[in-house]
PDB file of N, CA and C in Angstrom:
ATOM      1  N   MET A   1     -72.494 -17.339-106.265  1.00  0.00           N
ATOM      2  CA  MET A   1     -71.868 -16.235-107.082  1.00  0.00           C
ATOM      3  C   MET A   1     -70.478 -16.004-106.564  1.00  0.00           C
ATOM      4  N   THR A   2     -69.482 -16.041-107.447  1.00  0.00           N
ATOM      5  CA  THR A   2     -68.104 -15.793-107.104  1.00  0.00           C
ATOM      6  C   THR A   2     -67.759 -14.349-107.121  1.00  0.00           C
ATOM      7  N   ARG A   3     -67.099 -13.868-106.051  1.00  0.00           N
ATOM      8  CA  ARG A   3     -66.721 -12.476-105.967  1.00  0.00           C
ATOM      9  C   ARG A   3     -65.390 -12.307-106.756  1.00  0.00           C
ATOM     10  N   ARG A   4     -65.302 -11.342-107.567  1.00  0.00           N
ATOM     11  CA  ARG A   4     -64.083 -11.083-108.328  1.00  0.00           C
ATOM     12  C   ARG A   4     -63.028 -10.408-107.480  1.00  0.00           C
ATOM     13  N   ARG A   5     -61.859 -10.991-107.461  1.00  0.00           N
ATOM     14  CA  ARG A   5     -60.727 -10.417-106.679  1.00  0.00           C
ATOM     15  C   ARG A   5     -59.710  -9.904-107.684  1.00  0.00           C
ATOM     16  N   TYR A   6     -59.035  -8.852-107.286  1.00  0.00           N
ATOM     17  CA  TYR A   6     -57.992  -8.257-108.137  1.00  0.00           C
ATOM     18  C   TYR A   6     -56.631  -8.548-107.506  1.00  0.00           C
ATOM     19  N   PRO A   7     -55.655  -8.722-108.325  1.00  0.00           N
ATOM     20  CA  PRO A   7     -54.295  -9.025-107.757  1.00  0.00           C
ATOM     21  C   PRO A   7     -53.803  -7.838-106.920  1.00  0.00           C
ATOM     22  N   MET A   8     -53.074  -8.146-105.941  1.00  0.00           N
ATOM     23  CA  MET A   8     -52.430  -7.119-105.111  1.00  0.00           C
ATOM     24  C   MET A   8     -51.308  -6.455-105.860  1.00  0.00           C
ATOM     25  N   LYS A   9     -51.215  -5.186-105.863  1.00  0.00           N
ATOM     26  CA  LYS A   9     -50.129  -4.493-106.568  1.00  0.00           C
ATOM     27  C   LYS A   9     -48.943  -4.312-105.696  1.00  0.00           C
ATOM     28  N   PRO A  10     -47.775  -4.219-106.343  1.00  0.00           N
ATOM     29  CA  PRO A  10     -46.485  -4.075-105.477  1.00  0.00           C
ATOM     30  C   PRO A  10     -46.590  -2.828-104.599  1.00  0.00           C
ATOM     31  N   SER A  11     -47.370  -1.843-104.982  1.00  0.00           N
ATOM     32  CA  SER A  11     -47.345  -0.596-104.203  1.00  0.00           C
ATOM     33  C   SER A  11     -48.426  -0.586-103.163  1.00  0.00           C
ATOM     34  N   ASP A  12     -49.172  -1.715-102.937  1.00  0.00           N
ATOM     35  CA  ASP A  12     -50.239  -1.777-101.937  1.00  0.00           C
ATOM     36  C   ASP A  12     -49.650  -1.522-100.556  1.00  0.00           C
ATOM     37  N   PRO A  13     -50.261  -0.463 -99.874  1.00  0.00           N
ATOM     38  CA  PRO A  13     -49.664  -0.149 -98.550  1.00  0.00           C
ATOM     39  C   PRO A  13     -49.802  -1.273 -97.494  1.00  0.00           C
ATOM     40  N   ARG A  14     -50.760  -2.202 -97.682  1.00  0.00           N
ATOM     41  CA  ARG A  14     -50.827  -3.282 -96.751  1.00  0.00           C
ATOM     42  C   ARG A  14     -49.560  -4.148 -96.658  1.00  0.00           C
ATOM     43  N   LEU A  15     -48.791  -4.175 -97.790  1.00  0.00           N
ATOM     44  CA  LEU A  15     -47.593  -4.997 -97.777  1.00  0.00           C
ATOM     45  C   LEU A  15     -46.512  -4.473 -96.769  1.00  0.00           C
ATOM     46  N   ARG A  16     -46.641  -3.197 -96.343  1.00  0.00           N
ATOM     47  CA  ARG A  16     -45.641  -2.639 -95.376  1.00  0.00           C
ATOM     48  C   ARG A  16     -45.790  -3.246 -93.952  1.00  0.00           C
ATOM     49  N   SER A  17     -46.869  -3.876 -93.650  1.00  0.00           N
ATOM     50  CA  SER A  17     -47.114  -4.487 -92.373  1.00  0.00           C
ATOM     51  C   SER A  17     -46.489  -5.881 -92.264  1.00  0.00           C
ATOM     52  N   PHE A  18     -46.050  -6.477 -93.387  1.00  0.00           N
ATOM     53  CA  PHE A  18     -45.545  -7.777 -93.334  1.00  0.00           C
ATOM     54  C   PHE A  18     -44.068  -7.761 -92.731  1.00  0.00           C
ATOM     55  N   THR A  19     -43.886  -8.637 -91.784  1.00  0.00           N
ATOM     56  CA  THR A  19     -42.509  -8.761 -91.136  1.00  0.00           C
ATOM     57  C   THR A  19     -41.774  -9.842 -91.884  1.00  0.00           C
ATOM     58  N   HIS A  20     -40.467  -9.987 -91.583  1.00  0.00           N
ATOM     59  CA  HIS A  20     -39.658 -11.070 -92.255  1.00  0.00           C
ATOM     60  C   HIS A  20     -40.207 -12.429 -91.755  1.00  0.00           C
ATOM     61  N   ASP A  21     -40.597 -12.531 -90.475  1.00  0.00           N
ATOM     62  CA  ASP A  21     -41.169 -13.830 -90.055  1.00  0.00           C
ATOM     63  C   ASP A  21     -42.446 -14.126 -90.709  1.00  0.00           C
ATOM     64  N   HIS A  22     -43.308 -13.141 -90.903  1.00  0.00           N
ATOM     65  CA  HIS A  22     -44.594 -13.404 -91.524  1.00  0.00           C
ATOM     66  C   HIS A  22     -44.333 -13.835 -93.033  1.00  0.00           C
ATOM     67  N   VAL A  23     -43.439 -13.175 -93.694  1.00  0.00           N
ATOM     68  CA  VAL A  23     -43.128 -13.549 -95.122  1.00  0.00           C
ATOM     69  C   VAL A  23     -42.553 -14.916 -95.185  1.00  0.00           C
ATOM     70  N   ARG A  24     -41.649 -15.254 -94.183  1.00  0.00           N
ATOM     71  CA  ARG A  24     -41.156 -16.599 -94.234  1.00  0.00           C
ATOM     72  C   ARG A  24     -42.256 -17.683 -94.059  1.00  0.00           C
ATOM     73  N   SER A  25     -43.207 -17.392 -93.245  1.00  0.00           N
ATOM     74  CA  SER A  25     -44.332 -18.371 -93.077  1.00  0.00           C
ATOM     75  C   SER A  25     -45.163 -18.417 -94.360  1.00  0.00           C
ATOM     76  N   LEU A  26     -45.266 -17.310 -95.062  1.00  0.00           N
ATOM     77  CA  LEU A  26     -45.957 -17.369 -96.275  1.00  0.00           C
ATOM     78  C   LEU A  26     -45.164 -18.137 -97.383  1.00  0.00           C
ATOM     79  N   LEU A  27     -43.923 -18.020 -97.314  1.00  0.00           N
ATOM     80  CA  LEU A  27     -43.096 -18.748 -98.270  1.00  0.00           C
ATOM     81  C   LEU A  27     -43.167 -20.275 -98.001  1.00  0.00           C
ATOM     82  N   ALA A  28     -43.191 -20.600 -96.691  1.00  0.00           N
ATOM     83  CA  ALA A  28     -43.393 -22.093 -96.254  1.00  0.00           C
ATOM     84  C   ALA A  28     -44.739 -22.524 -96.780  1.00  0.00           C
ATOM     85  N   GLU A  29     -45.733 -21.756 -96.664  1.00  0.00           N
ATOM     86  CA  GLU A  29     -47.067 -22.151 -97.166  1.00  0.00           C
ATOM     87  C   GLU A  29     -47.075 -22.251 -98.667  1.00  0.00           C
ATOM     88  N   LEU A  30     -46.360 -21.424 -99.412  1.00  0.00           N
ATOM     89  CA  LEU A  30     -46.207 -21.419-100.896  1.00  0.00           C
ATOM     90  C   LEU A  30     -45.577 -22.772-101.288  1.00  0.00           C
ATOM     91  N   HIS A  31     -44.532 -23.155-100.559  1.00  0.00           N
ATOM     92  CA  HIS A  31     -43.790 -24.404-100.874  1.00  0.00           C
ATOM     93  C   HIS A  31     -44.717 -25.590-100.599  1.00  0.00           C
ATOM     94  N   GLU A  32     -45.485 -25.589 -99.557  1.00  0.00           N
ATOM     95  CA  GLU A  32     -46.341 -26.679 -99.229  1.00  0.00           C
ATOM     96  C   GLU A  32     -47.526 -26.763-100.176  1.00  0.00           C
ATOM     97  N   ARG A  33     -48.204 -25.696-100.434  1.00  0.00           N
ATOM     98  CA  ARG A  33     -49.416 -25.726-101.303  1.00  0.00           C
ATOM     99  C   ARG A  33     -49.000 -25.860-102.780  1.00  0.00           C
ATOM    100  N   GLY A  34     -47.892 -25.301-103.168  1.00  0.00           N
ATOM    101  CA  GLY A  34     -47.430 -25.328-104.584  1.00  0.00           C
ATOM    102  C   GLY A  34     -46.955 -26.676-104.977  1.00  0.00           C
ATOM    103  N   ALA A  35     -46.414 -27.467-104.017  1.00  0.00           N
ATOM    104  CA  ALA A  35     -45.774 -28.766-104.354  1.00  0.00           C
ATOM    105  C   ALA A  35     -46.753 -29.765-105.090  1.00  0.00           C
ATOM    106  N   LYS A  36     -48.025 -29.685-104.669  1.00  0.00           N
ATOM    107  CA  LYS A  36     -49.006 -30.621-105.277  1.00  0.00           C
ATOM    108  C   LYS A  36     -49.322 -30.216-106.723  1.00  0.00           C
ATOM    109  N   PHE A  37     -48.951 -28.982-107.088  1.00  0.00           N
ATOM    110  CA  PHE A  37     -49.165 -28.492-108.435  1.00  0.00           C
ATOM    111  C   PHE A  37     -47.847 -28.545-109.289  1.00  0.00           C
ATOM    112  N   GLY A  38     -46.781 -28.985-108.627  1.00  0.00           N
ATOM    113  CA  GLY A  38     -45.460 -29.069-109.220  1.00  0.00           C
ATOM    114  C   GLY A  38     -44.812 -27.710-109.286  1.00  0.00           C
ATOM    115  N   LEU A  39     -45.179 -26.773-108.388  1.00  0.00           N
ATOM    116  CA  LEU A  39     -44.541 -25.511-108.268  1.00  0.00           C
ATOM    117  C   LEU A  39     -43.465 -25.600-107.181  1.00  0.00           C
ATOM    118  N   VAL A  40     -42.226 -25.493-107.471  1.00  0.00           N
ATOM    119  CA  VAL A  40     -41.187 -25.735-106.524  1.00  0.00           C
ATOM    120  C   VAL A  40     -40.141 -24.537-106.704  1.00  0.00           C
ATOM    121  N   TRP A  41     -39.903 -23.839-105.531  1.00  0.00           N
ATOM    122  CA  TRP A  41     -38.888 -22.771-105.511  1.00  0.00           C
ATOM    123  C   TRP A  41     -38.053 -22.976-104.263  1.00  0.00           C
ATOM    124  N   PRO A  42     -37.096 -23.908-104.334  1.00  0.00           N
ATOM    125  CA  PRO A  42     -36.297 -24.245-103.166  1.00  0.00           C
ATOM    126  C   PRO A  42     -35.449 -23.128-102.586  1.00  0.00           C
ATOM    127  N   SER A  43     -35.104 -22.148-103.459  1.00  0.00           N
ATOM    128  CA  SER A  43     -34.220 -21.118-102.994  1.00  0.00           C
ATOM    129  C   SER A  43     -34.956 -19.828-102.573  1.00  0.00           C
ATOM    130  N   THR A  44     -36.207 -19.834-102.585  1.00  0.00           N
ATOM    131  CA  THR A  44     -36.952 -18.616-102.167  1.00  0.00           C
ATOM    132  C   THR A  44     -36.844 -18.333-100.719  1.00  0.00           C
ATOM    133  N   THR A  45     -36.447 -17.051-100.373  1.00  0.00           N
ATOM    134  CA  THR A  45     -36.277 -16.597 -99.040  1.00  0.00           C
ATOM    135  C   THR A  45     -36.663 -15.124 -98.935  1.00  0.00           C
ATOM    136  N   THR A  46     -36.573 -14.615 -97.706  1.00  0.00           N
ATOM    137  CA  THR A  46     -36.758 -13.132 -97.562  1.00  0.00           C
ATOM    138  C   THR A  46     -35.456 -12.511 -97.834  1.00  0.00           C
ATOM    139  N   ASP A  47     -35.494 -11.228 -98.230  1.00  0.00           N
ATOM    140  CA  ASP A  47     -34.300 -10.466 -98.528  1.00  0.00           C
ATOM    141  C   ASP A  47     -34.307  -9.294 -97.675  1.00  0.00           C
ATOM    142  N   GLN A  48     -33.727  -8.264 -98.085  1.00  0.00           N
ATOM    143  CA  GLN A  48     -33.684  -7.032 -97.254  1.00  0.00           C
ATOM    144  C   GLN A  48     -35.071  -6.303 -97.198  1.00  0.00           C
ATOM    145  N   THR A  49     -35.051  -5.254 -96.391  1.00  0.00           N
ATOM    146  CA  THR A  49     -36.230  -4.375 -96.336  1.00  0.00           C
ATOM    147  C   THR A  49     -35.854  -3.130 -97.068  1.00  0.00           C
ATOM    148  N   LEU A  50     -36.801  -2.721 -97.990  1.00  0.00           N
ATOM    149  CA  LEU A  50     -36.520  -1.530 -98.777  1.00  0.00           C
ATOM    150  C   LEU A  50     -37.740  -0.628 -98.684  1.00  0.00           C
ATOM    151  N   ASP A  51     -37.530   0.630 -98.214  1.00  0.00           N
ATOM    152  CA  ASP A  51     -38.629   1.558 -98.114  1.00  0.00           C
ATOM    153  C   ASP A  51     -39.770   1.029 -97.315  1.00  0.00           C
ATOM    154  N   GLY A  52     -39.477   0.279 -96.249  1.00  0.00           N
ATOM    155  CA  GLY A  52     -40.478  -0.251 -95.326  1.00  0.00           C
ATOM    156  C   GLY A  52     -41.127  -1.525 -95.799  1.00  0.00           C
ATOM    157  N   GLN A  53     -40.724  -2.044 -96.893  1.00  0.00           N
ATOM    158  CA  GLN A  53     -41.296  -3.360 -97.389  1.00  0.00           C
ATOM    159  C   GLN A  53     -40.292  -4.478 -97.370  1.00  0.00           C
ATOM    160  N   VAL A  54     -40.715  -5.655 -96.865  1.00  0.00           N
ATOM    161  CA  VAL A  54     -39.840  -6.827 -96.950  1.00  0.00           C
ATOM    162  C   VAL A  54     -39.756  -7.333 -98.437  1.00  0.00           C
ATOM    163  N   LEU A  55     -38.590  -7.496 -98.937  1.00  0.00           N
ATOM    164  CA  LEU A  55     -38.427  -7.999-100.294  1.00  0.00           C
ATOM    165  C   LEU A  55     -38.308  -9.539-100.219  1.00  0.00           C
ATOM    166  N   VAL A  56     -38.756 -10.192-101.194  1.00  0.00           N
ATOM    167  CA  VAL A  56     -38.615 -11.672-101.360  1.00  0.00           C
ATOM    168  C   VAL A  56     -37.622 -11.995-102.410  1.00  0.00           C
ATOM    169  N   CYS A  57     -36.714 -12.856-102.050  1.00  0.00           N
ATOM    170  CA  CYS A  57     -35.668 -13.280-103.026  1.00  0.00           C
ATOM    171  C   CYS A  57     -36.370 -14.429-103.773  1.00  0.00           C
ATOM    172  N   PHE A  58     -37.127 -14.004-104.847  1.00  0.00           N
ATOM    173  CA  PHE A  58     -37.972 -14.955-105.606  1.00  0.00           C
ATOM    174  C   PHE A  58     -37.749 -14.487-107.020  1.00  0.00           C
ATOM    175  N   ASN A  59     -36.513 -14.635-107.511  1.00  0.00           N
ATOM    176  CA  ASN A  59     -36.029 -14.114-108.717  1.00  0.00           C
ATOM    177  C   ASN A  59     -36.059 -12.541-108.546  1.00  0.00           C
ATOM    178  N   THR A  60     -36.846 -11.853-109.328  1.00  0.00           N
ATOM    179  CA  THR A  60     -37.054 -10.393-109.053  1.00  0.00           C
ATOM    180  C   THR A  60     -38.461 -10.026-108.708  1.00  0.00           C
ATOM    181  N   ALA A  61     -39.163 -10.923-108.200  1.00  0.00           N
ATOM    182  CA  ALA A  61     -40.558 -10.699-107.870  1.00  0.00           C
ATOM    183  C   ALA A  61     -40.778  -9.965-106.581  1.00  0.00           C
ATOM    184  N   PRO A  62     -41.780  -8.995-106.464  1.00  0.00           N
ATOM    185  CA  PRO A  62     -42.079  -8.374-105.252  1.00  0.00           C
ATOM    186  C   PRO A  62     -42.905  -9.247-104.390  1.00  0.00           C
ATOM    187  N   LEU A  63     -43.094  -8.843-103.183  1.00  0.00           N
ATOM    188  CA  LEU A  63     -43.944  -9.596-102.131  1.00  0.00           C
ATOM    189  C   LEU A  63     -45.360  -9.802-102.698  1.00  0.00           C
ATOM    190  N   SER A  64     -45.858  -8.868-103.397  1.00  0.00           N
ATOM    191  CA  SER A  64     -47.236  -8.937-103.912  1.00  0.00           C
ATOM    192  C   SER A  64     -47.383 -10.153-104.800  1.00  0.00           C
ATOM    193  N   THR A  65     -46.316 -10.610-105.552  1.00  0.00           N
ATOM    194  CA  THR A  65     -46.346 -11.761-106.344  1.00  0.00           C
ATOM    195  C   THR A  65     -46.539 -13.011-105.460  1.00  0.00           C
ATOM    196  N   LEU A  66     -45.845 -13.068-104.326  1.00  0.00           N
ATOM    197  CA  LEU A  66     -46.056 -14.144-103.363  1.00  0.00           C
ATOM    198  C   LEU A  66     -47.488 -14.247-102.920  1.00  0.00           C
ATOM    199  N   VAL A  67     -48.026 -13.079-102.463  1.00  0.00           N
ATOM    200  CA  VAL A  67     -49.427 -13.055-101.987  1.00  0.00           C
ATOM    201  C   VAL A  67     -50.346 -13.365-103.092  1.00  0.00           C
ATOM    202  N   ASN A  68     -50.188 -12.953-104.292  1.00  0.00           N
ATOM    203  CA  ASN A  68     -51.049 -13.309-105.357  1.00  0.00           C
ATOM    204  C   ASN A  68     -51.001 -14.803-105.702  1.00  0.00           C
ATOM    205  N   LEU A  69     -49.811 -15.371-105.713  1.00  0.00           N
ATOM    206  CA  LEU A  69     -49.676 -16.824-106.015  1.00  0.00           C
ATOM    207  C   LEU A  69     -50.399 -17.628-104.910  1.00  0.00           C
ATOM    208  N   LEU A  70     -50.229 -17.271-103.634  1.00  0.00           N
ATOM    209  CA  LEU A  70     -50.938 -17.979-102.638  1.00  0.00           C
ATOM    210  C   LEU A  70     -52.406 -17.859-102.774  1.00  0.00           C
ATOM    211  N   THR A  71     -52.949 -16.688-103.121  1.00  0.00           N
ATOM    212  CA  THR A  71     -54.342 -16.525-103.324  1.00  0.00           C
ATOM    213  C   THR A  71     -54.845 -17.483-104.456  1.00  0.00           C
ATOM    214  N   LEU A  72     -54.083 -17.609-105.475  1.00  0.00           N
ATOM    215  CA  LEU A  72     -54.462 -18.511-106.638  1.00  0.00           C
ATOM    216  C   LEU A  72     -54.439 -19.934-106.130  1.00  0.00           C
ATOM    217  N   LEU A  73     -53.433 -20.315-105.340  1.00  0.00           N
ATOM    218  CA  LEU A  73     -53.308 -21.683-104.891  1.00  0.00           C
ATOM    219  C   LEU A  73     -54.574 -22.005-103.923  1.00  0.00           C
ATOM    220  N   LEU A  74     -54.833 -21.050-103.035  1.00  0.00           N
ATOM    221  CA  LEU A  74     -55.993 -21.234-102.135  1.00  0.00           C
ATOM    222  C   LEU A  74     -57.275 -21.345-102.877  1.00  0.00           C
ATOM    223  N   ASP A  75     -57.472 -20.576-103.933  1.00  0.00           N
ATOM    224  CA  ASP A  75     -58.582 -20.649-104.773  1.00  0.00           C
ATOM    225  C   ASP A  75     -58.703 -22.053-105.462  1.00  0.00           C
ATOM    226  N   ALA A  76     -57.579 -22.515-105.927  1.00  0.00           N
ATOM    227  CA  ALA A  76     -57.510 -23.849-106.567  1.00  0.00           C
ATOM    228  C   ALA A  76     -57.909 -24.945-105.649  1.00  0.00           C
ATOM    229  N   ASP A  77     -57.530 -24.834-104.370  1.00  0.00           N
ATOM    230  CA  ASP A  77     -57.940 -25.790-103.355  1.00  0.00           C
ATOM    231  C   ASP A  77     -59.407 -25.839-103.110  1.00  0.00           C
ATOM    232  N   ARG A  78     -60.087 -24.657-103.288  1.00  0.00           N
ATOM    233  CA  ARG A  78     -61.487 -24.499-103.032  1.00  0.00           C
ATOM    234  C   ARG A  78     -62.363 -24.945-104.149  1.00  0.00           C
ATOM    235  N   GLU A  79     -61.785 -24.855-105.377  1.00  0.00           N
ATOM    236  CA  GLU A  79     -62.529 -25.157-106.612  1.00  0.00           C
ATOM    237  C   GLU A  79     -62.731 -26.697-106.690  1.00  0.00           C
ATOM    238  N   PRO A  80     -63.937 -27.145-107.087  1.00  0.00           N
ATOM    239  CA  PRO A  80     -64.079 -28.561-107.286  1.00  0.00           C
ATOM    240  C   PRO A  80     -63.297 -29.052-108.528  1.00  0.00           C
ATOM    241  N   PRO A  81     -62.751 -30.246-108.546  1.00  0.00           N
ATOM    242  CA  PRO A  81     -61.885 -30.696-109.662  1.00  0.00           C
ATOM    243  C   PRO A  81     -62.756 -30.794-110.926  1.00  0.00           C
ATOM    244  N   CYS A  82     -62.119 -30.476-112.095  1.00  0.00           N
ATOM    245  CA  CYS A  82     -62.715 -30.598-113.360  1.00  0.00           C
ATOM    246  C   CYS A  82     -62.792 -32.055-113.793  1.00  0.00           C
ATOM    247  N   ASP A  83     -63.952 -32.434-114.378  1.00  0.00           N
ATOM    248  CA  ASP A  83     -64.045 -33.724-114.991  1.00  0.00           C
ATOM    249  C   ASP A  83     -63.472 -33.695-116.324  1.00  0.00           C
ATOM    250  N   SER A  84     -62.530 -34.620-116.626  1.00  0.00           N
ATOM    251  CA  SER A  84     -61.908 -34.615-117.925  1.00  0.00           C
ATOM    252  C   SER A  84     -62.346 -35.876-118.696  1.00  0.00           C
TER     253      SER A  84
END
């Protein structure tokens, strides 16, 4: 049975604990995991900290988008491939 997960919201208080170094490592993981799916964001970096949260220079996306994308990519790695 698969447990349903809900996307992290930009206002999630857990995001305040992410440091610039932690976010940079998540961005590196996104680049690595996303490449095999053709997802490439070469200019993605950390930005300033606003109201205690590290911002990601990922167009206009909040850090929660990065975390949610990584969750989807991790789930895709765990799923067995579809037979076509």
